[in-house]
XYZ file of C-alpha atoms in Angstrom:
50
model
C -12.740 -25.006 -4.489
C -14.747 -22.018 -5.578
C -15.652 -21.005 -1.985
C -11.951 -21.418 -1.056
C -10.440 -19.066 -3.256
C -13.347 -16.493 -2.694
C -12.203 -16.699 0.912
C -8.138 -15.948 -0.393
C -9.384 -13.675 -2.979
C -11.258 -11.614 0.281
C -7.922 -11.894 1.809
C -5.876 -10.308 -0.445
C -8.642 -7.683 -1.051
C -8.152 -6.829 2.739
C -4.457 -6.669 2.832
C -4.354 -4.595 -0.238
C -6.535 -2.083 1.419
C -4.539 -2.035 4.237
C -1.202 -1.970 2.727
C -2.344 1.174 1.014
C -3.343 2.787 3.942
C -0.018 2.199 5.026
C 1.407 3.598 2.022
C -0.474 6.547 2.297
C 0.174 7.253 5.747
C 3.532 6.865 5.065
C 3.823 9.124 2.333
C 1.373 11.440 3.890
C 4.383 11.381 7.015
C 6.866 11.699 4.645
C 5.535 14.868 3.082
C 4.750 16.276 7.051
C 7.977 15.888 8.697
C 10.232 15.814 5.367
C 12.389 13.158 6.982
C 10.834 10.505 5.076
C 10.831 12.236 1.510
C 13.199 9.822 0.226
C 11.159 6.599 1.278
C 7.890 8.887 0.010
C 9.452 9.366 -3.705
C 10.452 6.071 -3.503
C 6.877 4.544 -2.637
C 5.926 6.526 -5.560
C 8.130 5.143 -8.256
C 6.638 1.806 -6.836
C 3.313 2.551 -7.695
C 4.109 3.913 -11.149
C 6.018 0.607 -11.992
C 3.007 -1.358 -10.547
């Protein structure tokens, strides 16, 4: 049991990381080409509720 939800617990670390790498490279995008501003300010009001 213990060893099982170290194992998910890992998991989730990893896709957490990942996803906000994502995020950031999104955002970072966003604030480059200015196309994706929107999505960029709307990422952001994400992470403020969160």
């Amino acid at each position: 049991m213990m060893k099982r939800g170290t194992i998910i617990t890992d998991k989730l670390v990893i896709w957490l990381i990942v996803f906000g790498c994502i995020v950031l490279l999104l955002i970072v995008a966003g604030l480059i080409s200015g196309k994706l501003g929107a999505i960029g300010e709307l990422i952001k009001t994400w992470l403020r509720f969160g």
